CSV table of C-alpha atoms and ligand atoms in Angstrom, one decimal:
chain,number,residue,atom,x,y,z
A,1,MET,CA,-25.5,1.5,-24.1
A,2,LYS,CA,-24.6,-2.4,-25.0
A,3,ILE,CA,-27.8,-4.2,-25.9
A,4,THR,CA,-28.4,-7.2,-26.4
A,5,VAL,CA,-31.2,-8.6,-28.9
A,6,ILE,CA,-32.1,-12.2,-28.6
A,7,GLY,CA,-34.0,-13.2,-32.1
A,8,THR,CA,-33.2,-11.9,-35.6
A,9,GLY,CA,-36.4,-12.3,-37.3
A,10,TYR,CA,-38.5,-9.3,-38.7
A,11,VAL,CA,-38.8,-7.2,-35.1
A,12,GLY,CA,-35.1,-8.4,-33.4
A,13,LEU,CA,-33.1,-7.6,-36.8
A,14,VAL,CA,-34.9,-4.4,-37.2
A,15,THR,CA,-34.7,-3.3,-33.6
A,16,GLY,CA,-30.9,-4.4,-33.5
A,17,ALA,CA,-30.2,-2.6,-36.4
A,18,CYS,CA,-32.3,0.8,-35.7
A,19,LEU,CA,-30.9,0.7,-31.8
A,20,ALA,CA,-27.6,0.3,-33.3
A,21,ASP,CA,-28.2,3.4,-35.8
A,22,MET,CA,-28.7,5.5,-32.5
A,23,GLY,CA,-25.1,4.6,-31.5
A,24,ASN,CA,-26.1,1.9,-29.3
A,25,ASN,CA,-23.8,-1.4,-29.7
A,26,VAL,CA,-25.7,-4.4,-30.3
A,27,MET,CA,-25.5,-8.2,-30.7
A,28,CYS,CA,-27.7,-9.6,-31.9
A,29,LEU,CA,-28.4,-13.5,-31.3
A,30,ASP,CA,-30.1,-16.2,-33.0
A,31,VAL,CA,-30.6,-20.3,-32.3
A,32,ASP,CA,-30.8,-20.1,-36.1
A,33,GLU,CA,-27.0,-21.1,-37.3
A,34,ALA,CA,-27.8,-20.7,-41.1
A,35,LYS,CA,-29.6,-16.8,-40.4
A,36,VAL,CA,-26.7,-15.8,-38.6
A,37,ALA,CA,-24.0,-17.0,-41.1
A,38,MET,CA,-26.0,-15.3,-44.1
A,39,LEU,CA,-26.3,-12.2,-41.8
A,40,ARG,CA,-22.5,-12.0,-41.0
A,41,GLU,CA,-22.1,-12.0,-44.8
A,42,GLY,CA,-23.9,-8.9,-45.1
A,43,ARG,CA,-27.1,-10.9,-46.4
A,44,ILE,CA,-30.5,-10.2,-45.1
A,45,PRO,CA,-32.9,-13.2,-44.8
A,46,ILE,CA,-36.1,-11.3,-45.4
A,47,TYR,CA,-37.5,-8.3,-47.3
A,48,GLU,CA,-38.0,-5.1,-45.5
A,49,PRO,CA,-37.0,-2.0,-47.2
A,50,GLY,CA,-34.2,-0.3,-46.1
A,51,LEU,CA,-32.8,-2.5,-43.8
A,52,GLU,CA,-30.2,-4.2,-45.9
A,53,GLU,CA,-28.2,-0.5,-45.8
A,54,LEU,CA,-29.1,-0.2,-42.5
A,55,VAL,CA,-27.4,-3.6,-41.2
A,56,GLN,CA,-24.7,-3.1,-43.4
A,57,ARG,CA,-23.7,0.9,-42.7
A,58,ASN,CA,-23.9,-0.4,-38.6
A,59,VAL,CA,-22.0,-3.8,-39.4
A,60,GLU,CA,-19.3,-1.7,-40.9
A,61,ALA,CA,-19.3,1.0,-38.4
A,62,SER,CA,-18.8,-2.0,-35.7
A,63,ARG,CA,-22.0,-1.2,-33.9
A,64,LEU,CA,-23.9,-4.3,-34.9
A,65,GLN,CA,-22.6,-8.2,-34.9
A,66,PHE,CA,-24.5,-11.4,-35.2
A,67,THR,CA,-24.1,-14.2,-33.1
A,68,ASN,CA,-25.2,-18.0,-32.0
A,69,ASP,CA,-23.0,-17.9,-28.8
A,70,ILE,CA,-25.5,-17.6,-25.9
A,71,GLU,CA,-23.3,-16.9,-23.1
A,72,ALA,CA,-21.4,-14.2,-25.3
A,73,SER,CA,-24.7,-12.6,-25.7
A,74,VAL,CA,-25.8,-12.8,-22.0
A,75,ALA,CA,-22.4,-11.4,-21.0
A,76,PHE,CA,-22.6,-8.9,-23.3
A,77,GLY,CA,-26.0,-6.3,-23.1
A,78,ASP,CA,-26.9,-4.8,-20.0
A,79,VAL,CA,-30.0,-4.7,-22.3
A,80,GLN,CA,-31.9,-7.9,-23.3
A,81,PHE,CA,-34.5,-7.6,-25.7
A,82,ILE,CA,-36.3,-11.2,-26.2
A,83,ALA,CA,-37.7,-10.6,-29.7
A,84,VAL,CA,-38.2,-14.4,-30.6
A,85,GLY,CA,-41.5,-15.7,-32.5
A,86,THR,CA,-44.7,-16.7,-30.2
A,87,PRO,CA,-46.5,-18.7,-32.9
A,88,PRO,CA,-50.1,-20.1,-31.9
A,89,GLY,CA,-50.0,-23.4,-30.0
A,90,GLU,CA,-52.5,-26.3,-31.0
A,91,ASP,CA,-55.1,-24.5,-29.2
A,92,GLY,CA,-54.5,-20.9,-30.3
A,93,SER,CA,-52.9,-20.1,-27.5
A,94,ALA,CA,-49.3,-18.2,-27.9
A,95,ASP,CA,-46.8,-20.7,-27.5
A,96,LEU,CA,-43.8,-19.2,-24.9
A,97,GLN,CA,-42.0,-22.3,-25.0
A,98,TYR,CA,-39.2,-19.8,-27.1
A,99,VAL,CA,-39.5,-16.6,-24.9
A,100,LEU,CA,-39.2,-18.8,-21.8
A,101,ALA,CA,-36.1,-20.8,-23.6
A,102,ALA,CA,-34.4,-17.1,-23.9
A,103,ALA,CA,-35.5,-15.8,-20.4
A,104,ARG,CA,-33.9,-19.4,-18.6
A,105,ASN,CA,-30.7,-18.6,-20.8
A,106,ILE,CA,-30.2,-15.1,-19.4
A,107,GLY,CA,-30.4,-16.7,-16.4
A,108,ARG,CA,-28.1,-19.6,-16.5
A,109,HIS,CA,-25.2,-16.8,-17.7
A,110,MET,CA,-25.7,-13.4,-16.5
A,111,ALA,CA,-23.0,-12.1,-13.8
A,112,ASN,CA,-24.6,-8.7,-13.2
A,113,ARG,CA,-27.8,-6.9,-13.3
A,114,LYS,CA,-29.7,-7.1,-16.4
A,115,VAL,CA,-33.1,-5.4,-17.5
A,116,ILE,CA,-35.0,-8.2,-19.9
A,117,VAL,CA,-37.1,-6.5,-22.2
A,118,ASP,CA,-40.5,-8.6,-23.5
A,119,LYS,CA,-40.8,-7.4,-27.2
A,120,SER,CA,-42.3,-10.4,-28.7
A,121,THR,CA,-46.0,-9.9,-28.1
A,122,VAL,CA,-47.3,-12.0,-25.2
A,123,PRO,CA,-50.0,-13.2,-23.3
A,124,VAL,CA,-50.9,-11.2,-19.9
A,125,GLY,CA,-48.9,-12.6,-17.1
A,126,THR,CA,-45.6,-13.2,-19.4
A,127,ALA,CA,-43.4,-10.5,-17.5
A,128,ASP,CA,-44.2,-12.8,-14.7
A,129,ASN,CA,-43.1,-16.0,-16.2
A,130,VAL,CA,-40.2,-14.6,-17.8
A,131,ARG,CA,-39.1,-13.5,-13.5
A,132,ALA,CA,-39.8,-16.9,-12.4
A,133,ALA,CA,-38.0,-18.4,-15.1
A,134,VAL,CA,-35.1,-16.4,-14.3
A,135,ALA,CA,-35.1,-16.6,-10.8
A,136,GLU,CA,-35.8,-20.6,-10.7
A,137,VAL,CA,-32.5,-20.8,-12.6
A,138,LEU,CA,-30.4,-18.4,-10.3
A,139,ALA,CA,-31.5,-20.4,-7.6
A,140,GLU,CA,-30.5,-23.6,-9.2
A,141,ARG,CA,-27.1,-21.8,-10.0
A,142,GLY,CA,-27.1,-20.9,-6.5
A,143,VAL,CA,-26.4,-17.2,-6.9
A,144,GLU,CA,-28.5,-14.3,-6.3
A,145,LEU,CA,-28.2,-11.3,-8.8
A,146,PRO,CA,-30.8,-8.3,-9.5
A,147,PHE,CA,-32.7,-8.1,-12.7
A,148,GLY,CA,-35.7,-5.9,-14.1
A,149,VAL,CA,-38.2,-7.3,-16.2
A,150,VAL,CA,-40.3,-4.7,-18.9
A,151,SER,CA,-42.6,-5.1,-21.3
A,152,ASN,CA,-42.0,-3.4,-24.2
A,153,PRO,CA,-44.8,-4.5,-27.4
A,154,GLU,CA,-43.6,-3.8,-31.2
A,155,PHE,CA,-46.1,-1.8,-33.1
A,156,LEU,CA,-43.6,-2.0,-36.3
A,157,LYS,CA,-45.2,-2.8,-39.3
A,158,GLU,CA,-43.9,-5.1,-42.0
A,159,GLY,CA,-43.0,-3.3,-45.1
A,160,SER,CA,-42.8,0.0,-43.1
A,161,ALA,CA,-40.7,-1.7,-40.7
A,162,VAL,CA,-37.7,0.8,-40.4
A,163,LYS,CA,-39.4,3.6,-41.0
A,164,ASP,CA,-42.1,2.8,-38.2
A,165,PHE,CA,-39.2,1.8,-35.6
A,166,MET,CA,-37.8,4.9,-36.5
A,167,GLY,CA,-40.7,7.2,-36.2
A,168,PRO,CA,-42.7,5.3,-34.0
A,169,GLU,CA,-46.5,7.0,-32.8
A,170,ARG,CA,-46.1,5.4,-29.3
A,171,ILE,CA,-44.0,3.7,-27.0
A,172,ILE,CA,-45.2,1.3,-25.0
A,173,VAL,CA,-43.1,0.7,-21.7
A,174,GLY,CA,-44.9,-2.1,-18.8
A,175,ALA,CA,-42.0,-1.6,-15.5
A,176,ASP,CA,-42.4,-2.0,-11.9
A,177,SER,CA,-39.0,0.1,-10.9
A,178,ASP,CA,-38.6,3.7,-12.1
A,179,GLU,CA,-34.5,2.1,-12.8
A,180,ASP,CA,-36.1,0.0,-15.6
A,181,VAL,CA,-38.1,3.6,-17.1
A,182,ALA,CA,-35.2,5.3,-16.9
A,183,VAL,CA,-33.3,2.7,-19.1
A,184,MET,CA,-36.1,2.4,-21.6
A,185,ARG,CA,-36.3,6.5,-21.3
A,186,ARG,CA,-32.3,6.4,-22.7
A,187,ILE,CA,-32.8,4.0,-25.0
A,188,TYR,CA,-35.7,5.4,-26.8
A,189,GLY,CA,-35.2,8.9,-26.3
A,190,PRO,CA,-33.2,9.3,-29.8
A,191,PHE,CA,-36.4,7.8,-31.5
A,192,GLN,CA,-39.1,10.8,-30.4
A,193,ARG,CA,-38.2,13.8,-32.2
A,194,THR,CA,-40.6,15.9,-31.6
A,195,HIS,CA,-42.4,15.1,-28.4
A,196,ASP,CA,-42.1,12.2,-25.9
A,197,ARG,CA,-44.4,9.4,-27.2
A,198,LEU,CA,-43.2,6.9,-24.3
A,199,MET,CA,-46.0,5.6,-22.4
A,200,VAL,CA,-45.5,4.2,-18.9
A,201,MET,CA,-48.0,1.9,-17.7
A,202,ASP,CA,-48.1,-1.4,-15.1
A,203,LEU,CA,-46.8,-4.7,-17.0
A,204,ARG,CA,-50.1,-6.2,-17.5
A,205,SER,CA,-51.9,-3.2,-19.5
A,206,ALA,CA,-48.6,-3.0,-21.8
A,207,GLU,CA,-48.9,-6.6,-22.6
A,208,LEU,CA,-52.8,-6.2,-23.0
A,209,THR,CA,-52.2,-2.9,-24.7
A,210,LYS,CA,-50.6,-4.9,-27.8
A,211,TYR,CA,-53.4,-7.4,-27.9
A,212,ALA,CA,-56.0,-4.7,-27.6
A,213,ALA,CA,-54.3,-2.8,-30.9
A,214,ASN,CA,-54.4,-5.7,-33.3
A,215,ALA,CA,-57.6,-6.8,-32.4
A,216,MET,CA,-58.7,-3.5,-33.0
A,217,LEU,CA,-57.4,-3.2,-36.1
A,218,ALA,CA,-58.7,-6.6,-37.3
A,219,THR,CA,-62.0,-5.8,-35.9
A,220,ARG,CA,-61.9,-3.2,-38.6
A,221,ILE,CA,-60.8,-5.0,-41.7
A,222,SER,CA,-63.2,-8.3,-40.4
A,223,PHE,CA,-66.3,-5.8,-40.6
A,224,MET,CA,-65.9,-4.2,-43.8
A,225,ASN,CA,-65.4,-7.5,-45.1
A,226,GLU,CA,-68.6,-8.2,-43.6
A,227,MET,CA,-70.5,-5.0,-45.1
A,228,ALA,CA,-68.7,-5.6,-48.3
A,229,GLY,CA,-70.7,-9.1,-48.6
A,230,LEU,CA,-74.0,-6.7,-48.0
A,231,ALA,CA,-72.9,-4.3,-50.0
A,232,GLU,CA,-72.9,-7.0,-52.7
A,233,ALA,CA,-76.3,-8.6,-51.8
A,234,LEU,CA,-77.8,-5.7,-51.8
A,235,GLY,CA,-76.6,-3.8,-55.2
A,236,ALA,CA,-74.6,-1.3,-53.4
A,237,ASP,CA,-70.8,-0.1,-53.6
A,238,ILE,CA,-68.6,-0.6,-50.7
A,239,GLU,CA,-66.5,2.2,-52.4
A,240,HIS,CA,-68.6,4.5,-51.3
A,241,VAL,CA,-69.6,3.5,-48.3
A,242,ARG,CA,-66.2,3.3,-47.0
A,243,ARG,CA,-65.4,7.0,-48.3
A,244,GLY,CA,-68.4,7.8,-47.0
A,245,ILE,CA,-67.8,6.5,-43.5
A,246,GLY,CA,-64.1,7.1,-43.4
A,247,ALA,CA,-65.2,11.0,-43.7
A,248,ASP,CA,-66.1,10.9,-40.1
A,249,SER,CA,-62.8,11.8,-37.6
A,250,ARG,CA,-64.5,9.4,-35.8
A,251,ILE,CA,-64.4,6.8,-37.7
A,252,GLY,CA,-61.1,8.1,-40.3
A,253,TYR,CA,-60.0,6.1,-43.1
A,254,HIS,CA,-57.7,3.8,-42.1
A,255,PHE,CA,-58.2,0.3,-41.9
A,256,LEU,CA,-61.2,0.3,-43.9
A,257,TYR,CA,-60.5,-1.2,-46.8
A,258,PRO,CA,-62.5,-4.5,-47.6
A,259,GLY,CA,-60.1,-7.3,-49.6
A,260,ALA,CA,-59.5,-10.9,-49.1
A,261,GLY,CA,-59.2,-11.2,-45.2
A,262,TYR,CA,-56.4,-10.6,-43.0
A,263,GLY,CA,-53.0,-12.8,-42.5
A,264,GLY,CA,-49.6,-12.4,-41.6
A,265,SER,CA,-47.7,-13.5,-38.5
A,266,CYS,CA,-49.8,-11.1,-36.2
A,267,PHE,CA,-53.2,-10.6,-36.4
A,268,PRO,CA,-54.5,-14.3,-36.9
A,269,LYS,CA,-52.3,-16.0,-34.2
A,270,ASP,CA,-52.7,-12.3,-32.0
A,271,VAL,CA,-56.8,-12.3,-32.6
A,272,GLN,CA,-56.7,-16.4,-31.2
A,273,ALA,CA,-54.7,-15.8,-28.6
A,274,LEU,CA,-57.1,-13.0,-27.1
A,275,ILE,CA,-59.7,-15.2,-27.3
A,276,ARG,CA,-58.0,-17.9,-25.3
A,277,THR,CA,-56.9,-15.8,-22.7
A,278,ALA,CA,-60.3,-14.2,-22.4
A,279,ASP,CA,-62.0,-17.8,-22.3
A,280,GLU,CA,-59.5,-19.0,-19.6
A,281,PHE,CA,-60.8,-15.8,-17.3
A,282,GLY,CA,-64.0,-17.4,-18.4
A,283,LEU,CA,-65.3,-13.3,-20.3
A,284,PRO,CA,-65.5,-14.5,-24.0
A,285,MET,CA,-64.9,-12.2,-26.3
A,286,ARG,CA,-68.0,-12.0,-28.3
A,287,VAL,CA,-66.9,-9.2,-30.8
A,288,VAL,CA,-63.9,-11.2,-31.3
A,289,HIS,CA,-64.5,-14.7,-31.8
A,290,ALA,CA,-67.0,-12.8,-34.5
A,291,VAL,CA,-63.9,-11.3,-35.9
A,292,GLU,CA,-61.8,-14.2,-36.5
A,293,ALA,CA,-64.6,-16.4,-37.9
A,294,THR,CA,-65.4,-13.6,-40.4
A,295,ASN,CA,-61.7,-13.6,-41.3
A,296,VAL,CA,-61.6,-17.5,-41.9
A,297,GLU,CA,-65.1,-16.9,-44.4
A,298,GLN,CA,-63.1,-13.5,-46.4
A,299,LYS,CA,-60.2,-15.9,-46.7
A,300,ARG,CA,-62.4,-17.9,-49.0
A,301,ALA,CA,-64.1,-15.2,-50.7
A,302,LEU,CA,-62.0,-15.2,-53.6
A,303,ALA,CA,-62.3,-19.1,-54.5
A,304,ARG,CA,-65.9,-18.8,-54.0
A,305,LYS,CA,-66.5,-16.2,-56.8
A,306,ALA,CA,-64.1,-18.9,-58.9
A,307,ILE,CA,-66.4,-21.4,-58.3
A,308,ALA,CA,-69.8,-19.5,-58.5
A,309,ARG,CA,-68.5,-18.9,-62.2
A,310,PHE,CA,-66.8,-21.7,-63.5
A,311,GLY,CA,-68.1,-24.6,-60.9
A,312,GLU,CA,-67.7,-26.8,-58.6
A,313,ASP,CA,-65.4,-28.7,-60.7
A,314,LEU,CA,-62.2,-26.8,-61.4
A,315,SER,CA,-60.2,-29.2,-63.0
A,316,GLY,CA,-58.9,-28.4,-66.2
A,317,ARG,CA,-58.9,-24.9,-65.8
A,318,THR,CA,-56.2,-22.8,-64.7
A,319,PHE,CA,-56.1,-19.5,-63.1
A,320,ALA,CA,-53.3,-16.4,-62.8
A,321,LEU,CA,-52.7,-15.7,-59.3
A,322,TRP,CA,-51.3,-12.1,-58.8
A,323,GLY,CA,-49.7,-11.7,-54.7
A,324,LEU,CA,-48.6,-14.5,-52.5
A,325,ALA,CA,-47.4,-12.2,-49.8
A,326,PHE,CA,-49.7,-11.7,-47.0
A,327,LYS,CA,-49.4,-7.9,-47.8
A,328,PRO,CA,-47.5,-5.5,-49.9
A,329,ASN,CA,-43.6,-5.0,-49.2
A,330,THR,CA,-42.8,-7.8,-47.7
A,331,ASP,CA,-42.1,-11.6,-48.8
A,332,ASP,CA,-43.9,-12.8,-45.2
A,333,MET,CA,-46.6,-15.6,-46.5
A,334,ARG,CA,-47.1,-16.7,-43.2
A,335,GLU,CA,-51.2,-17.3,-42.9
A,336,ALA,CA,-51.2,-15.3,-46.2
A,337,PRO,CA,-54.9,-15.0,-47.9
A,338,SER,CA,-53.3,-16.5,-51.1
A,339,LEU,CA,-52.1,-19.6,-49.4
A,340,GLU,CA,-56.2,-20.3,-48.6
A,341,VAL,CA,-57.2,-19.6,-52.2
A,342,ILE,CA,-54.2,-21.7,-53.7
A,343,ASP,CA,-55.7,-24.3,-51.7
A,344,GLU,CA,-59.4,-24.2,-52.7
A,345,LEU,CA,-58.4,-23.8,-56.3
A,346,THR,CA,-56.1,-26.7,-56.5
A,347,ARG,CA,-58.0,-29.0,-54.5
A,348,ARG,CA,-61.0,-28.8,-56.5
A,349,GLY,CA,-58.5,-29.9,-59.5
A,350,ALA,CA,-57.4,-26.5,-61.3
A,351,ARG,CA,-54.1,-25.4,-61.6
A,352,VAL,CA,-52.7,-22.2,-60.8
A,353,CYS,CA,-49.7,-20.0,-62.3
A,354,ALA,CA,-48.8,-17.5,-59.6
A,355,HIS,CA,-46.5,-14.6,-59.3
A,356,ASP,CA,-45.5,-12.6,-56.5
A,357,PRO,CA,-42.9,-9.4,-56.8
A,358,VAL,CA,-41.0,-10.5,-53.9
A,359,ALA,CA,-42.6,-13.7,-52.2
A,360,MET,CA,-41.2,-16.0,-55.0
A,361,HIS,CA,-38.7,-17.3,-52.9
A,362,GLU,CA,-40.5,-18.3,-49.8
A,363,ALA,CA,-44.1,-19.4,-52.2
A,364,GLY,CA,-41.3,-21.9,-53.9
A,365,LYS,CA,-40.8,-23.5,-50.0
A,366,LEU,CA,-44.2,-23.2,-48.6
A,367,LEU,CA,-45.9,-24.6,-52.2
A,368,ALA,CA,-42.7,-27.0,-52.8
A,369,GLY,CA,-45.5,-29.9,-52.1
A,370,ASN,CA,-48.6,-28.7,-54.4
A,371,ASP,CA,-47.5,-30.0,-57.8
A,372,ARG,CA,-50.6,-28.0,-59.2
A,373,VAL,CA,-49.0,-24.8,-58.9
A,374,THR,CA,-46.3,-23.0,-60.9
A,375,LEU,CA,-44.8,-19.8,-60.5
A,376,ALA,CA,-44.2,-17.6,-62.7
A,377,ASP,CA,-40.9,-15.1,-62.7
A,378,ASP,CA,-42.9,-12.7,-64.5
A,379,MET,CA,-46.6,-11.2,-63.8
A,380,TYR,CA,-47.6,-11.3,-67.6
A,381,ALA,CA,-46.2,-15.0,-67.8
A,382,ALA,CA,-48.6,-15.7,-65.3
A,383,LEU,CA,-51.7,-14.7,-67.0
A,384,GLU,CA,-50.7,-17.4,-70.3
A,385,GLY,CA,-53.8,-19.3,-71.1
A,386,ALA,CA,-55.5,-18.4,-67.6
A,387,ASP,CA,-59.2,-18.8,-67.4
A,388,ALA,CA,-59.0,-15.8,-65.1
A,389,LEU,CA,-56.5,-13.7,-63.2
A,390,ILE,CA,-56.8,-13.5,-59.2
A,391,ILE,CA,-55.5,-10.5,-57.6
A,392,VAL,CA,-54.7,-11.1,-54.0
A,393,THR,CA,-52.2,-8.6,-52.8
A,394,GLU,CA,-51.9,-4.9,-53.8
A,395,TRP,CA,-48.4,-4.8,-55.0
A,396,LYS,CA,-48.1,-1.3,-56.6
A,397,VAL,CA,-46.9,-2.8,-60.0
A,398,PHE,CA,-50.4,-4.4,-60.2
A,399,ARG,CA,-52.6,-1.4,-60.0
A,400,ALA,CA,-51.9,0.1,-63.4
A,401,PRO,CA,-50.9,-3.2,-65.7
A,402,ASP,CA,-50.8,-3.1,-69.3
A,403,PHE,CA,-54.7,-3.8,-69.7
A,404,GLU,CA,-54.6,-5.3,-73.5
A,405,ARG,CA,-51.7,-7.3,-72.4
A,406,VAL,CA,-53.5,-9.1,-69.8
A,407,LYS,CA,-56.3,-9.4,-72.2
A,408,ARG,CA,-54.3,-10.8,-75.2
A,409,ALA,CA,-52.5,-13.7,-72.2
A,410,LEU,CA,-55.4,-14.8,-70.5
A,411,LYS,CA,-57.8,-17.5,-72.5
A,412,THR,CA,-60.9,-15.7,-70.8
A,413,PRO,CA,-60.8,-12.0,-69.6
A,414,VAL,CA,-62.0,-12.6,-66.2
A,415,ILE,CA,-60.5,-10.7,-63.2
A,416,PHE,CA,-61.6,-11.3,-59.3
A,417,ASP,CA,-59.9,-8.6,-57.7
A,418,GLY,CA,-59.5,-9.2,-54.0
A,419,ARG,CA,-57.9,-5.6,-53.5
A,420,ASN,CA,-60.1,-3.6,-55.8
A,421,LEU,CA,-57.3,-2.3,-57.3
A,422,TYR,CA,-59.5,-1.1,-60.4
A,423,ASP,CA,-62.5,0.7,-61.3
A,424,PRO,CA,-65.9,-1.7,-62.3
A,425,ALA,CA,-66.7,0.8,-64.7
A,426,ASP,CA,-63.4,1.1,-66.7
A,427,LEU,CA,-62.6,-2.7,-67.0
A,428,ARG,CA,-66.0,-3.2,-68.0
A,429,ASP,CA,-65.4,-0.5,-71.0
A,430,LEU,CA,-62.1,-2.5,-71.8
A,431,GLY,CA,-63.6,-5.4,-72.3
A,432,PHE,CA,-63.3,-7.5,-68.8
A,433,ASP,CA,-65.7,-9.4,-66.9
A,434,TYR,CA,-64.6,-7.7,-63.3
A,435,GLU,CA,-65.4,-8.4,-60.0
A,436,GLY,CA,-64.2,-6.9,-56.8
A,437,ILE,CA,-65.1,-7.1,-53.2
A,438,GLY,CA,-68.4,-5.6,-52.6
A,439,ARG,CA,-68.2,-3.4,-55.7
A,440,ARG,CA,-70.9,-2.9,-58.1
B,1,NAI,P1,-39.6,-14.5,-36.6
B,1,NAI,O1,-40.2,-15.8,-36.7
B,1,NAI,O2,-39.4,-13.7,-38.0
B,1,NAI,O3,-38.1,-14.6,-35.6
B,1,NAI,C1,-38.0,-14.8,-34.8
B,1,NAI,C2,-36.3,-15.4,-34.3
B,1,NAI,O4,-35.9,-15.8,-32.9
B,1,NAI,C3,-36.3,-16.7,-35.5
B,1,NAI,O5,-35.0,-16.0,-36.3
B,1,NAI,C4,-35.7,-17.7,-34.4
B,1,NAI,O6,-34.9,-18.7,-35.2
B,1,NAI,C5,-35.3,-17.2,-33.4
B,1,NAI,N1,-35.1,-17.7,-31.8
B,1,NAI,C6,-36.4,-18.4,-31.1
B,1,NAI,N2,-35.6,-18.9,-30.3
B,1,NAI,C7,-34.8,-18.5,-30.1
B,1,NAI,C8,-33.7,-18.4,-29.0
B,1,NAI,N3,-34.1,-19.2,-27.6
B,1,NAI,N4,-32.6,-17.5,-28.7
B,1,NAI,C9,-31.9,-17.0,-29.9
B,1,NAI,N5,-33.4,-16.7,-31.0
B,1,NAI,C10,-34.3,-17.5,-31.2
B,1,NAI,O7,-40.8,-13.8,-35.4
B,1,NAI,P2,-40.9,-12.0,-35.6
B,1,NAI,O8,-42.0,-11.9,-36.7
B,1,NAI,O9,-39.9,-11.3,-35.6
B,1,NAI,O10,-42.0,-11.6,-34.7
B,1,NAI,C11,-40.9,-12.0,-33.5
B,1,NAI,C12,-42.3,-11.4,-31.9
B,1,NAI,O11,-42.9,-9.8,-32.6
B,1,NAI,C13,-43.5,-12.5,-32.5
B,1,NAI,O12,-43.7,-12.3,-30.8
B,1,NAI,C14,-44.5,-11.3,-33.1
B,1,NAI,O13,-45.9,-11.7,-32.3
B,1,NAI,C15,-44.3,-10.0,-32.5
B,1,NAI,N6,-44.5,-9.1,-33.3
B,1,NAI,C16,-43.7,-9.1,-35.0
B,1,NAI,C17,-44.8,-8.3,-36.1
B,1,NAI,C18,-43.8,-8.3,-36.9
B,1,NAI,O14,-44.5,-7.8,-38.1
B,1,NAI,N7,-43.4,-9.5,-37.6
B,1,NAI,C19,-44.8,-7.0,-35.1
B,1,NAI,C20,-44.5,-6.9,-33.8
B,1,NAI,C21,-44.8,-7.4,-32.9
């Protein structure tokens, strides 16, 4: 099939490359000229395991191309996937300007029937808005052309995006025409090896499914973070509690890890957008409000531990920080807990020396304005002379460090572990003053 993907970010680039790998002809459009130039040279603007080879393979096979040319991209695909950003607006609601701009571009240049697929995470009712935007532009042009609108929210996870897209647990398709459903079945058929994972529903249910999934996952995290705080106060160990409740098949082990708070480009903004949607309809979601408020607090947990140990005034102190990306296997630092920790510590006069296995370039851009932060190319170099080590992201390389080297490098052997990577008893035996989240 001939497919256009609009937006070559984490979702659009993976979608385009995976669709091309299944034999489709894919054109990826982005308005960011530098990004397109980079992609044309075979360079990938983001870190995502397996993506570079996938893109290069499909570009070489002439199934995948990148462009800034809106007109050409609209002409190219019979199916137009919209995968542009939907960042939070000032009041927390999803900002739809990029989605609607993409929709209007399609209306402006289309000359035959198009299936327009919303892959971006968008509030309930957006498919109607996309339809209205396209219809309005067509009316301005004075032409009548058929088109369909489909909601196909994406559930890939950064860090395993290619694997997730290639082997999805489910594919949600919201549609109001059999013709469009048939197109989506054709596109996704090759991705469903063992059984039919495509779920067809109405547009609104599909749109809401994405928010419900993210809000549920965020709820589990905030619940565990709150429970970890209670465990600390009561002298219990959250790790025992986690295993004790996870064994219950109704609960399960996934997403039961307490930590430094959730970040990333999805959970925080999607939880906020859901809250706004519900508020708008006069049905405030109390649970989801609490999930958000708990997370805001939790992102301060590591800094609070440092303050409890070293005092409110941290001038003269230096902290080593391991992990800047919001989670392992990505360079994405949007809403990363590390930013919150760094902000709180440096505002109190401390210096921070940070290291991340892949997010150093991103960190360089985001932290350029903070002269109390230095970035170390090596995880051990970040420790030199620091008063404590703070672990924010659970990268594999941090799981089994050379503890003797860590101890030698630190001024005082203090570790605040926001991801509970180590056994507290082992660390104490090694001579560390070690604090995890909710650990005894
Ligand atoms: P991103 O910010 O990485 O990429 C968006 C891209 O769209 C940018 O390259 C931007 O230049 C481009 N763009 C903006 N307006 C455009 C236009 N009119 N025409 C062409 N290109 C345009 O965003 P990301 O992370 O890929 O997210 C996209 C959507 O997918 C969001 O709604 C997000 O919530 C959702 N999503 C994201 C996931 C993730 O893990 N990042 C997972 C599942 C859904």
